[in-house]
PDB file of C-alpha atoms in Angstrom:
ATOM      1  CA  MET A  31     110.247  69.829  99.649  1.00  0.00           C
ATOM      2  CA  LEU A  32     106.986  69.116 100.511  1.00  0.00           C
ATOM      3  CA  SER A  33     107.895  65.213 100.154  1.00  0.00           C
ATOM      4  CA  THR A  34     111.014  65.689 102.546  1.00  0.00           C
ATOM      5  CA  TYR A  35     109.555  67.858 105.167  1.00  0.00           C
ATOM      6  CA  GLN A  36     105.930  66.901 104.539  1.00  0.00           C
ATOM      7  CA  PRO A  37     104.353  69.193 106.510  1.00  0.00           C
ATOM      8  CA  SER A  38     100.603  69.017 108.074  1.00  0.00           C
ATOM      9  CA  GLN A  39      99.677  72.972 106.925  1.00  0.00           C
ATOM     10  CA  ILE A  40     101.514  75.664 105.312  1.00  0.00           C
ATOM     11  CA  ILE A  41     101.378  79.543 106.708  1.00  0.00           C
ATOM     12  CA  LEU A  42     102.478  82.561 104.623  1.00  0.00           C
ATOM     13  CA  ILE A  43     102.646  85.807 105.827  1.00  0.00           C
ATOM     14  CA  GLU A  44     101.576  88.937 104.661  1.00  0.00           C
ATOM     15  CA  ALA A  45     102.209  88.913 100.492  1.00  0.00           C
ATOM     16  CA  GLU A  46     104.131  85.894 100.827  1.00  0.00           C
ATOM     17  CA  VAL A  47     101.727  84.316  98.355  1.00  0.00           C
ATOM     18  CA  TRP A  48     103.997  81.556  95.552  1.00  0.00           C
ATOM     19  CA  PRO A  49     101.591  79.777  92.863  1.00  0.00           C
ATOM     20  CA  ASN A  50     103.679  77.115  92.455  1.00  0.00           C
ATOM     21  CA  LEU A  51     104.107  76.168  95.667  1.00  0.00           C
ATOM     22  CA  ILE A  52     100.146  76.476  96.657  1.00  0.00           C
ATOM     23  CA  HIS A  53      99.914  74.656  93.462  1.00  0.00           C
ATOM     24  CA  TYR A  54     101.635  71.394  93.867  1.00  0.00           C
ATOM     25  CA  ALA A  55     100.642  71.995  98.364  1.00  0.00           C
ATOM     26  CA  SER A  56      96.587  72.027  97.298  1.00  0.00           C
ATOM     27  CA  ARG A  57      97.642  68.197  95.128  1.00  0.00           C
ATOM     28  CA  ARG A  58      98.742  66.627  98.689  1.00  0.00           C
ATOM     29  CA  LYS A  59      95.886  68.786 100.414  1.00  0.00           C
ATOM     30  CA  ILE A  60      98.032  69.592 103.008  1.00  0.00           C
ATOM     31  CA  PRO A  61      96.267  73.314 104.443  1.00  0.00           C
ATOM     32  CA  LEU A  62      97.610  76.292 103.284  1.00  0.00           C
ATOM     33  CA  ALA A  63      97.374  79.736 105.116  1.00  0.00           C
ATOM     34  CA  LEU A  64      98.173  83.090 104.879  1.00  0.00           C
ATOM     35  CA  VAL A  65      98.587  85.450 108.274  1.00  0.00           C
ATOM     36  CA  ASN A  66      99.426  88.990 108.923  1.00  0.00           C
ATOM     37  CA  ALA A  67      97.322  89.706 105.217  1.00  0.00           C
ATOM     38  CA  ARG A  68      97.677  93.030 104.129  1.00  0.00           C
ATOM     39  CA  LEU A  69      96.623  94.560 100.588  1.00  0.00           C
ATOM     40  CA  SER A  70      97.774  98.098  99.809  1.00  0.00           C
ATOM     41  CA  PRO A  71      95.658 100.304  97.250  1.00  0.00           C
ATOM     42  CA  ARG A  72      98.879  99.966  95.007  1.00  0.00           C
ATOM     43  CA  SER A  73      99.688  96.181  94.989  1.00  0.00           C
ATOM     44  CA  HIS A  74      95.148  96.161  95.042  1.00  0.00           C
ATOM     45  CA  SER A  75      95.357  97.681  91.592  1.00  0.00           C
ATOM     46  CA  ARG A  76      98.031  95.586  90.285  1.00  0.00           C
ATOM     47  CA  LEU A  77      96.613  91.918  91.645  1.00  0.00           C
ATOM     48  CA  GLN A  78      93.424  93.021  89.916  1.00  0.00           C
ATOM     49  CA  THR A  79      94.925  93.754  86.317  1.00  0.00           C
ATOM     50  CA  ALA A  80      96.035  89.587  86.593  1.00  0.00           C
ATOM     51  CA  ARG A  81      93.289  88.552  88.903  1.00  0.00           C
ATOM     52  CA  PRO A  82      91.978  86.008  86.417  1.00  0.00           C
ATOM     53  CA  LEU A  83      95.341  84.303  86.159  1.00  0.00           C
ATOM     54  CA  LEU A  84      95.887  84.667  90.505  1.00  0.00           C
ATOM     55  CA  ALA A  85      92.198  84.301  91.536  1.00  0.00           C
ATOM     56  CA  PRO A  86      92.249  80.265  91.741  1.00  0.00           C
ATOM     57  CA  TYR A  87      95.024  80.090  93.911  1.00  0.00           C
ATOM     58  CA  TYR A  88      93.564  82.858  96.163  1.00  0.00           C
ATOM     59  CA  GLN A  89      90.852  80.496  96.120  1.00  0.00           C
ATOM     60  CA  LYS A  90      92.857  77.452  97.473  1.00  0.00           C
ATOM     61  CA  LEU A  91      94.255  79.187 100.945  1.00  0.00           C
ATOM     62  CA  SER A  92      91.650  77.286 104.381  1.00  0.00           C
ATOM     63  CA  PHE A  93      92.581  81.121 106.165  1.00  0.00           C
ATOM     64  CA  VAL A  94      93.452  83.974 105.483  1.00  0.00           C
ATOM     65  CA  GLY A  95      94.032  86.623 108.737  1.00  0.00           C
ATOM     66  CA  ALA A  96      94.029  90.156 107.550  1.00  0.00           C
ATOM     67  CA  GLN A  97      95.760  92.974 109.932  1.00  0.00           C
ATOM     68  CA  SER A  98      92.633  95.844 108.673  1.00  0.00           C
ATOM     69  CA  GLU A  99      89.101  96.363 107.874  1.00  0.00           C
ATOM     70  CA  PRO A 100      89.967  98.383 105.201  1.00  0.00           C
ATOM     71  CA  ASP A 101      92.114  95.010 103.792  1.00  0.00           C
ATOM     72  CA  LEU A 102      88.665  93.786 104.230  1.00  0.00           C
ATOM     73  CA  PRO A 103      87.272  94.102 101.038  1.00  0.00           C
ATOM     74  CA  ARG A 104      90.422  94.582  98.955  1.00  0.00           C
ATOM     75  CA  LEU A 105      91.827  90.582  99.496  1.00  0.00           C
ATOM     76  CA  GLN A 106      88.583  89.502  99.167  1.00  0.00           C
ATOM     77  CA  SER A 107      88.452  91.371  95.135  1.00  0.00           C
ATOM     78  CA  ILE A 108      91.857  89.514  93.944  1.00  0.00           C
ATOM     79  CA  GLY A 109      89.994  86.329  94.542  1.00  0.00           C
ATOM     80  CA  ILE A 110      89.806  85.197  98.266  1.00  0.00           C
ATOM     81  CA  LYS A 111      86.712  83.374  99.271  1.00  0.00           C
ATOM     82  CA  PRO A 112      84.586  85.490 102.112  1.00  0.00           C
ATOM     83  CA  GLU A 113      84.400  82.796 104.278  1.00  0.00           C
ATOM     84  CA  THR A 114      88.198  82.170 104.821  1.00  0.00           C
ATOM     85  CA  LEU A 115      88.605  85.802 105.417  1.00  0.00           C
ATOM     86  CA  HIS A 116      88.883  87.189 108.838  1.00  0.00           C
ATOM     87  CA  LEU A 117      89.821  89.744 110.817  1.00  0.00           C
ATOM     88  CA  THR A 118      92.700  89.257 112.776  1.00  0.00           C
ATOM     89  CA  GLY A 119      94.571  92.747 113.191  1.00  0.00           C
ATOM     90  CA  SER A 120      98.212  93.076 112.892  1.00  0.00           C
ATOM     91  CA  ILE A 121     100.259  90.331 114.701  1.00  0.00           C
ATOM     92  CA  LYS A 122     103.255  93.033 114.262  1.00  0.00           C
ATOM     93  CA  PHE A 123     101.910  95.384 116.463  1.00  0.00           C
ATOM     94  CA  ASP A 124     100.304  93.253 118.935  1.00  0.00           C
ATOM     95  CA  PRO A 125     102.884  92.442 120.869  1.00  0.00           C
ATOM     96  CA  ALA A 126     103.433  96.372 122.310  1.00  0.00           C
ATOM     97  CA  LEU A 127     100.566  95.785 123.826  1.00  0.00           C
ATOM     98  CA  GLN A 128     101.703  92.448 126.022  1.00  0.00           C
ATOM     99  CA  PRO A 129     103.591  93.039 129.376  1.00  0.00           C
ATOM    100  CA  PRO A 130     107.336  92.922 128.872  1.00  0.00           C
ATOM    101  CA  THR A 131     108.634  89.361 128.857  1.00  0.00           C
ATOM    102  CA  ARG A 132     111.879  90.061 130.776  1.00  0.00           C
ATOM    103  CA  ASP A 133     111.967  93.217 134.419  1.00  0.00           C
ATOM    104  CA  LEU A 134     112.950  96.505 132.815  1.00  0.00           C
ATOM    105  CA  PRO A 135     115.983  98.867 134.304  1.00  0.00           C
ATOM    106  CA  ASP A 136     114.684 101.735 136.577  1.00  0.00           C
ATOM    107  CA  LEU A 137     116.387 104.185 134.506  1.00  0.00           C
ATOM    108  CA  GLU A 138     114.735 106.954 137.277  1.00  0.00           C
ATOM    109  CA  PRO A 139     118.031 107.885 138.426  1.00  0.00           C
ATOM    110  CA  LEU A 140     119.746 108.494 135.324  1.00  0.00           C
ATOM    111  CA  LEU A 141     116.725 110.669 133.788  1.00  0.00           C
ATOM    112  CA  THR A 142     116.236 112.704 137.017  1.00  0.00           C
ATOM    113  CA  ARG A 143     120.488 113.503 136.514  1.00  0.00           C
ATOM    114  CA  LEU A 144     119.635 115.017 133.063  1.00  0.00           C
ATOM    115  CA  GLY A 145     117.379 117.354 135.163  1.00  0.00           C
ATOM    116  CA  SER A 146     113.535 117.893 135.699  1.00  0.00           C
ATOM    117  CA  GLY A 147     112.077 119.331 132.722  1.00  0.00           C
ATOM    118  CA  PRO A 148     110.229 117.240 129.772  1.00  0.00           C
ATOM    119  CA  ILE A 149     111.887 114.356 128.534  1.00  0.00           C
ATOM    120  CA  LEU A 150     112.295 114.398 124.692  1.00  0.00           C
ATOM    121  CA  MET A 151     113.121 111.202 122.890  1.00  0.00           C
ATOM    122  CA  ALA A 152     113.892 110.717 119.300  1.00  0.00           C
ATOM    123  CA  LEU A 153     112.906 106.570 118.327  1.00  0.00           C
ATOM    124  CA  SER A 154     114.800 104.781 115.833  1.00  0.00           C
ATOM    125  CA  THR A 155     116.827 107.555 114.224  1.00  0.00           C
ATOM    126  CA  HIS A 156     118.543 107.654 110.608  1.00  0.00           C
ATOM    127  CA  PRO A 157     121.561 109.545 110.101  1.00  0.00           C
ATOM    128  CA  GLY A 158     121.169 113.589 109.846  1.00  0.00           C
ATOM    129  CA  GLU A 159     117.630 112.842 112.386  1.00  0.00           C
ATOM    130  CA  GLU A 160     119.644 112.805 115.217  1.00  0.00           C
ATOM    131  CA  LEU A 161     120.885 116.604 114.657  1.00  0.00           C
ATOM    132  CA  LEU A 162     117.925 118.248 113.548  1.00  0.00           C
ATOM    133  CA  PHE A 163     116.250 116.515 116.546  1.00  0.00           C
ATOM    134  CA  ALA A 164     118.942 117.864 118.664  1.00  0.00           C
ATOM    135  CA  ARG A 165     118.975 121.674 117.499  1.00  0.00           C
ATOM    136  CA  ALA A 166     115.154 121.290 117.457  1.00  0.00           C
ATOM    137  CA  ALA A 167     114.395 120.107 120.694  1.00  0.00           C
ATOM    138  CA  SER A 168     117.411 122.191 122.723  1.00  0.00           C
ATOM    139  CA  GLN A 169     115.470 125.192 122.012  1.00  0.00           C
ATOM    140  CA  ILE A 170     111.840 123.895 124.217  1.00  0.00           C
ATOM    141  CA  PRO A 171     112.806 124.649 127.797  1.00  0.00           C
ATOM    142  CA  GLN A 172     114.833 122.825 130.680  1.00  0.00           C
ATOM    143  CA  ALA A 173     114.052 119.618 127.882  1.00  0.00           C
ATOM    144  CA  ARG A 174     116.034 116.643 128.746  1.00  0.00           C
ATOM    145  CA  LEU A 175     116.720 114.968 125.638  1.00  0.00           C
ATOM    146  CA  VAL A 176     117.422 110.505 124.870  1.00  0.00           C
ATOM    147  CA  ILE A 177     118.260 109.987 121.529  1.00  0.00           C
ATOM    148  CA  ILE A 178     118.133 106.431 120.544  1.00  0.00           C
ATOM    149  CA  PRO A 179     119.331 105.504 117.205  1.00  0.00           C
ATOM    150  CA  ARG A 180     118.518 102.830 115.109  1.00  0.00           C
ATOM    151  CA  HIS A 181     121.627 101.638 114.125  1.00  0.00           C
ATOM    152  CA  MET A 182     124.034 101.577 117.644  1.00  0.00           C
ATOM    153  CA  GLU A 183     127.227 101.020 115.963  1.00  0.00           C
ATOM    154  CA  ARG A 184     126.906 104.324 114.605  1.00  0.00           C
ATOM    155  CA  ARG A 185     127.017 105.798 118.804  1.00  0.00           C
ATOM    156  CA  HIS A 186     130.910 107.155 117.590  1.00  0.00           C
ATOM    157  CA  ASP A 187     130.087 109.544 114.136  1.00  0.00           C
ATOM    158  CA  ILE A 188     126.468 110.344 116.158  1.00  0.00           C
ATOM    159  CA  GLN A 189     128.928 112.045 119.408  1.00  0.00           C
ATOM    160  CA  ALA A 190     130.874 113.117 117.565  1.00  0.00           C
ATOM    161  CA  GLU A 191     128.842 114.651 115.649  1.00  0.00           C
ATOM    162  CA  LEU A 192     126.507 116.107 117.973  1.00  0.00           C
ATOM    163  CA  SER A 193     129.012 117.446 119.996  1.00  0.00           C
ATOM    164  CA  GLN A 194     131.099 119.679 117.102  1.00  0.00           C
ATOM    165  CA  ALA A 195     127.852 121.240 116.434  1.00  0.00           C
ATOM    166  CA  GLY A 196     127.886 122.394 120.201  1.00  0.00           C
ATOM    167  CA  PHE A 197     125.539 119.790 122.415  1.00  0.00           C
ATOM    168  CA  PRO A 198     127.454 118.008 124.993  1.00  0.00           C
ATOM    169  CA  THR A 199     126.622 114.039 124.530  1.00  0.00           C
ATOM    170  CA  HIS A 200     127.101 111.311 126.262  1.00  0.00           C
ATOM    171  CA  LEU A 201     126.944 107.536 125.654  1.00  0.00           C
ATOM    172  CA  ARG A 202     124.948 105.598 127.985  1.00  0.00           C
ATOM    173  CA  THR A 203     127.602 102.863 127.837  1.00  0.00           C
ATOM    174  CA  GLN A 204     129.927 104.890 129.557  1.00  0.00           C
ATOM    175  CA  ILE A 205     127.731 105.624 132.602  1.00  0.00           C
ATOM    176  CA  THR A 206     128.347 102.917 134.661  1.00  0.00           C
ATOM    177  CA  ASN A 207     126.837 106.005 137.711  1.00  0.00           C
ATOM    178  CA  PRO A 208     124.673 108.431 137.362  1.00  0.00           C
ATOM    179  CA  SER A 209     126.044 110.609 140.092  1.00  0.00           C
ATOM    180  CA  HIS A 210     128.982 110.630 137.990  1.00  0.00           C
ATOM    181  CA  LEU A 211     127.749 111.843 135.724  1.00  0.00           C
ATOM    182  CA  THR A 212     129.610 115.545 134.602  1.00  0.00           C
ATOM    183  CA  LEU A 213     126.564 118.184 132.589  1.00  0.00           C
ATOM    184  CA  ASP A 214     127.441 121.181 131.114  1.00  0.00           C
ATOM    185  CA  PRO A 215     125.116 123.837 133.099  1.00  0.00           C
ATOM    186  CA  HIS A 216     125.459 125.925 129.355  1.00  0.00           C
ATOM    187  CA  GLN A 217     124.159 123.967 127.342  1.00  0.00           C
ATOM    188  CA  PRO A 218     121.572 120.889 126.621  1.00  0.00           C
ATOM    189  CA  ASN A 219     122.971 117.657 127.411  1.00  0.00           C
ATOM    190  CA  ILE A 220     122.149 115.020 125.230  1.00  0.00           C
ATOM    191  CA  LEU A 221     121.594 111.249 126.533  1.00  0.00           C
ATOM    192  CA  LEU A 222     122.695 109.010 123.568  1.00  0.00           C
ATOM    193  CA  ILE A 223     121.944 105.284 123.994  1.00  0.00           C
ATOM    194  CA  ASP A 224     124.170 103.049 122.753  1.00  0.00           C
ATOM    195  CA  THR A 225     122.709 100.029 123.712  1.00  0.00           C
ATOM    196  CA  THR A 226     120.322  97.035 122.733  1.00  0.00           C
ATOM    197  CA  GLY A 227     117.024  96.525 123.739  1.00  0.00           C
ATOM    198  CA  GLU A 228     116.599  99.092 126.078  1.00  0.00           C
ATOM    199  CA  MET A 229     113.851 101.217 123.945  1.00  0.00           C
ATOM    200  CA  PRO A 230     111.060  99.474 126.009  1.00  0.00           C
ATOM    201  CA  ALA A 231     112.597 100.540 129.464  1.00  0.00           C
ATOM    202  CA  PHE A 232     113.151 104.634 127.878  1.00  0.00           C
ATOM    203  CA  THR A 233     110.626 104.857 126.135  1.00  0.00           C
ATOM    204  CA  PRO A 234     107.466 105.170 128.583  1.00  0.00           C
ATOM    205  CA  HIS A 235     109.489 107.944 130.517  1.00  0.00           C
ATOM    206  CA  ALA A 236     109.340 110.196 127.015  1.00  0.00           C
ATOM    207  CA  THR A 237     107.130 113.240 127.164  1.00  0.00           C
ATOM    208  CA  LEU A 238     107.281 113.232 123.964  1.00  0.00           C
ATOM    209  CA  ALA A 239     108.984 111.296 120.826  1.00  0.00           C
ATOM    210  CA  PHE A 240     110.224 111.827 116.948  1.00  0.00           C
ATOM    211  CA  ILE A 241     109.852 108.766 115.295  1.00  0.00           C
ATOM    212  CA  GLY A 242     112.925 108.114 112.918  1.00  0.00           C
ATOM    213  CA  LYS A 243     113.414 107.733 109.481  1.00  0.00           C
ATOM    214  CA  THR A 244     110.537 109.555 108.722  1.00  0.00           C
ATOM    215  CA  LEU A 245     111.364 113.008 107.395  1.00  0.00           C
ATOM    216  CA  LEU A 246     115.178 113.115 105.955  1.00  0.00           C
ATOM    217  CA  ALA A 247     114.791 109.048 105.338  1.00  0.00           C
ATOM    218  CA  HIS A 248     111.589 107.212 103.812  1.00  0.00           C
ATOM    219  CA  GLY A 249     109.849 104.634 105.433  1.00  0.00           C
ATOM    220  CA  GLY A 250     109.673 104.988 108.909  1.00  0.00           C
ATOM    221  CA  GLN A 251     110.221 102.942 111.916  1.00  0.00           C
ATOM    222  CA  ASN A 252     107.935 100.895 114.150  1.00  0.00           C
ATOM    223  CA  PRO A 253     106.085 103.718 116.311  1.00  0.00           C
ATOM    224  CA  CYS A 254     103.946 100.720 118.597  1.00  0.00           C
ATOM    225  CA  GLU A 255     105.784 100.822 121.569  1.00  0.00           C
ATOM    226  CA  ALA A 256     105.742 104.585 121.832  1.00  0.00           C
ATOM    227  CA  ILE A 257     101.817 104.338 121.512  1.00  0.00           C
ATOM    228  CA  ALA A 258     101.395 101.297 123.402  1.00  0.00           C
ATOM    229  CA  ALA A 259     103.518 103.677 127.397  1.00  0.00           C
ATOM    230  CA  SER A 260     100.675 106.183 126.005  1.00  0.00           C
ATOM    231  CA  VAL A 261     103.688 108.558 123.789  1.00  0.00           C
ATOM    232  CA  PRO A 262     102.215 111.704 121.817  1.00  0.00           C
ATOM    233  CA  LEU A 263     104.490 111.225 118.248  1.00  0.00           C
ATOM    234  CA  LEU A 264     105.444 113.632 116.004  1.00  0.00           C
ATOM    235  CA  ALA A 265     107.110 112.317 112.649  1.00  0.00           C
ATOM    236  CA  GLY A 266     107.864 113.426 109.235  1.00  0.00           C
ATOM    237  CA  PRO A 267     105.570 112.858 105.965  1.00  0.00           C
ATOM    238  CA  HIS A 268     107.423 109.513 105.503  1.00  0.00           C
ATOM    239  CA  PHE A 269     105.368 106.739 106.868  1.00  0.00           C
ATOM    240  CA  GLU A 270     105.499 104.486 103.954  1.00  0.00           C
ATOM    241  CA  ASN A 271     106.335 101.090 105.496  1.00  0.00           C
ATOM    242  CA  PHE A 272     103.174 101.230 108.549  1.00  0.00           C
ATOM    243  CA  GLU A 273     100.372 102.175 106.225  1.00  0.00           C
ATOM    244  CA  PRO A 274      97.835 102.023 106.388  1.00  0.00           C
ATOM    245  CA  LEU A 275      98.764 102.403 110.745  1.00  0.00           C
ATOM    246  CA  ALA A 276      99.731 106.206 109.372  1.00  0.00           C
ATOM    247  CA  THR A 277      96.966 107.070 107.715  1.00  0.00           C
ATOM    248  CA  GLN A 278      94.919 106.073 110.294  1.00  0.00           C
ATOM    249  CA  LEU A 279      97.033 108.294 113.044  1.00  0.00           C
ATOM    250  CA  ARG A 280      96.513 110.974 111.242  1.00  0.00           C
ATOM    251  CA  GLU A 281      92.998 111.305 110.357  1.00  0.00           C
ATOM    252  CA  ALA A 282      93.078 110.663 114.041  1.00  0.00           C
ATOM    253  CA  ARG A 283      94.974 113.425 115.270  1.00  0.00           C
ATOM    254  CA  ALA A 284      96.824 110.736 116.957  1.00  0.00           C
ATOM    255  CA  LEU A 285     100.254 111.661 115.079  1.00  0.00           C
ATOM    256  CA  GLN A 286     101.691 114.494 114.600  1.00  0.00           C
ATOM    257  CA  THR A 287     103.359 115.121 111.201  1.00  0.00           C
ATOM    258  CA  ILE A 288     105.786 116.960 110.596  1.00  0.00           C
ATOM    259  CA  SER A 289     107.287 118.171 107.267  1.00  0.00           C
ATOM    260  CA  SER A 290     110.579 120.589 108.222  1.00  0.00           C
ATOM    261  CA  PRO A 291     113.188 121.198 111.512  1.00  0.00           C
ATOM    262  CA  LYS A 292     111.128 124.482 111.697  1.00  0.00           C
ATOM    263  CA  GLU A 293     108.312 122.432 112.366  1.00  0.00           C
ATOM    264  CA  LEU A 294     109.569 120.131 114.265  1.00  0.00           C
ATOM    265  CA  VAL A 295     110.352 122.906 116.504  1.00  0.00           C
ATOM    266  CA  ALA A 296     106.650 124.702 116.761  1.00  0.00           C
ATOM    267  CA  ALA A 297     104.921 121.090 117.229  1.00  0.00           C
ATOM    268  CA  LEU A 298     107.271 120.135 120.011  1.00  0.00           C
ATOM    269  CA  GLN A 299     106.668 123.660 121.848  1.00  0.00           C
ATOM    270  CA  ASN A 300     102.558 123.136 120.606  1.00  0.00           C
ATOM    271  CA  LEU A 301     102.170 119.521 122.611  1.00  0.00           C
ATOM    272  CA  VAL A 302     104.907 120.542 125.659  1.00  0.00           C
ATOM    273  CA  GLU A 303     103.399 123.532 126.300  1.00  0.00           C
ATOM    274  CA  SER A 304     100.142 121.827 126.155  1.00  0.00           C
ATOM    275  CA  PRO A 305      99.702 118.837 128.135  1.00  0.00           C
ATOM    276  CA  SER A 306      96.144 117.915 127.656  1.00  0.00           C
ATOM    277  CA  ARG A 307      95.920 118.409 124.054  1.00  0.00           C
ATOM    278  CA  ALA A 308      99.301 116.418 123.872  1.00  0.00           C
ATOM    279  CA  GLN A 309      97.514 113.315 126.400  1.00  0.00           C
ATOM    280  CA  THR A 310      94.615 113.422 123.948  1.00  0.00           C
ATOM    281  CA  GLN A 311      96.942 112.926 120.695  1.00  0.00           C
ATOM    282  CA  ALA A 312      98.584 109.907 122.500  1.00  0.00           C
ATOM    283  CA  GLN A 313      95.277 108.380 123.780  1.00  0.00           C
ATOM    284  CA  ASN A 314      92.888 108.350 120.443  1.00  0.00           C
ATOM    285  CA  ALA A 315      96.300 106.531 119.054  1.00  0.00           C
ATOM    286  CA  LEU A 316      97.048 104.111 121.494  1.00  0.00           C
ATOM    287  CA  HIS A 317      92.550 103.764 120.475  1.00  0.00           C
ATOM    288  CA  ILE A 318      93.612 102.761 117.482  1.00  0.00           C
ATOM    289  CA  LEU A 319      96.556 100.281 118.193  1.00  0.00           C
ATOM    290  CA  GLN A 320      94.053  98.751 120.947  1.00  0.00           C
ATOM    291  CA  ALA A 321      92.728  97.074 117.565  1.00  0.00           C
ATOM    292  CA  HIS A 322      95.587  94.775 117.272  1.00  0.00           C
ATOM    293  CA  HIS A 323      95.558  93.040 120.710  1.00  0.00           C
ATOM    294  CA  ASN A 324      95.770  89.669 120.954  1.00  0.00           C
ATOM    295  CA  ALA A 325      96.139  89.430 116.667  1.00  0.00           C
ATOM    296  CA  THR A 326      98.495  86.342 118.164  1.00  0.00           C
ATOM    297  CA  LEU A 327      96.568  84.719 120.157  1.00  0.00           C
ATOM    298  CA  LYS A 328      93.364  85.170 117.181  1.00  0.00           C
ATOM    299  CA  THR A 329      95.360  83.789 114.518  1.00  0.00           C
ATOM    300  CA  ILE A 330      96.422  81.046 116.011  1.00  0.00           C
ATOM    301  CA  GLN A 331      93.140  79.781 117.413  1.00  0.00           C
ATOM    302  CA  HIS A 332      92.048  79.979 113.516  1.00  0.00           C
ATOM    303  CA  LEU A 333      94.637  77.993 112.693  1.00  0.00           C
ATOM    304  CA  ALA A 334      94.023  75.241 115.190  1.00  0.00           C
ATOM    305  CA  THR A 335      90.815  75.433 113.875  1.00  0.00           C
TER     306      THR A 335
END
């Protein structure tokens, strides 16, 4: 492969460190870099056990860009040379802090048609979370409910489930003119976003946002767009895919964690009734995310030197 492509530099991502590739690239004097590197405490313990075997390969890296401060000592302890290790932030989180690259649609007429109360959103939801959120959010007086599922192909199943539970549900793709939208005056109406790429346009309008795949499923979805838009967040306990960010948010009281539907209702009520508390939480989260600002540019600048 190296003979075929003849790379002038090889850039590895996060934890994709392949000893065989490093060995042969080093023999050809091809510089190797590891960008967006992170090392969880669990992985750190495992790799420390294998340090005698792996350290010689890690020491061949000419540059390592770490996502966060806690990653630095862990990466160094498995054999990465201190002079090659730099804190760059996460290139995964960086885009949320950048200005939009395209014009976003004007959603005010549609959202105004839904009412004038707080806009409660559920972002990147997974099966079961839509109905759970709808039942909790519908208890907030005059709330406008917006649900953006992670997989748009589930839209008809979600609509059927919500409608069967008594929630009038309107698909975004079926609304051509907001003024023609017929609402049920006796029930909370739900706007179900079944389009792709509109989350950045909807999210800044949210009063509060619940992050999906955190309560009934494990791993969590990306909260960074909502954080960058200064939207207060709620989530379940399962945010494993976004460590250490999730722990940093919790420790800074920048994320309200709930573990049951009852707690979700209480958390929504508390934040809606206390805008100052909600805004403080959102600002705390934004402060944490800003540590990753320009991570992509920092990484490129290091690679270019």
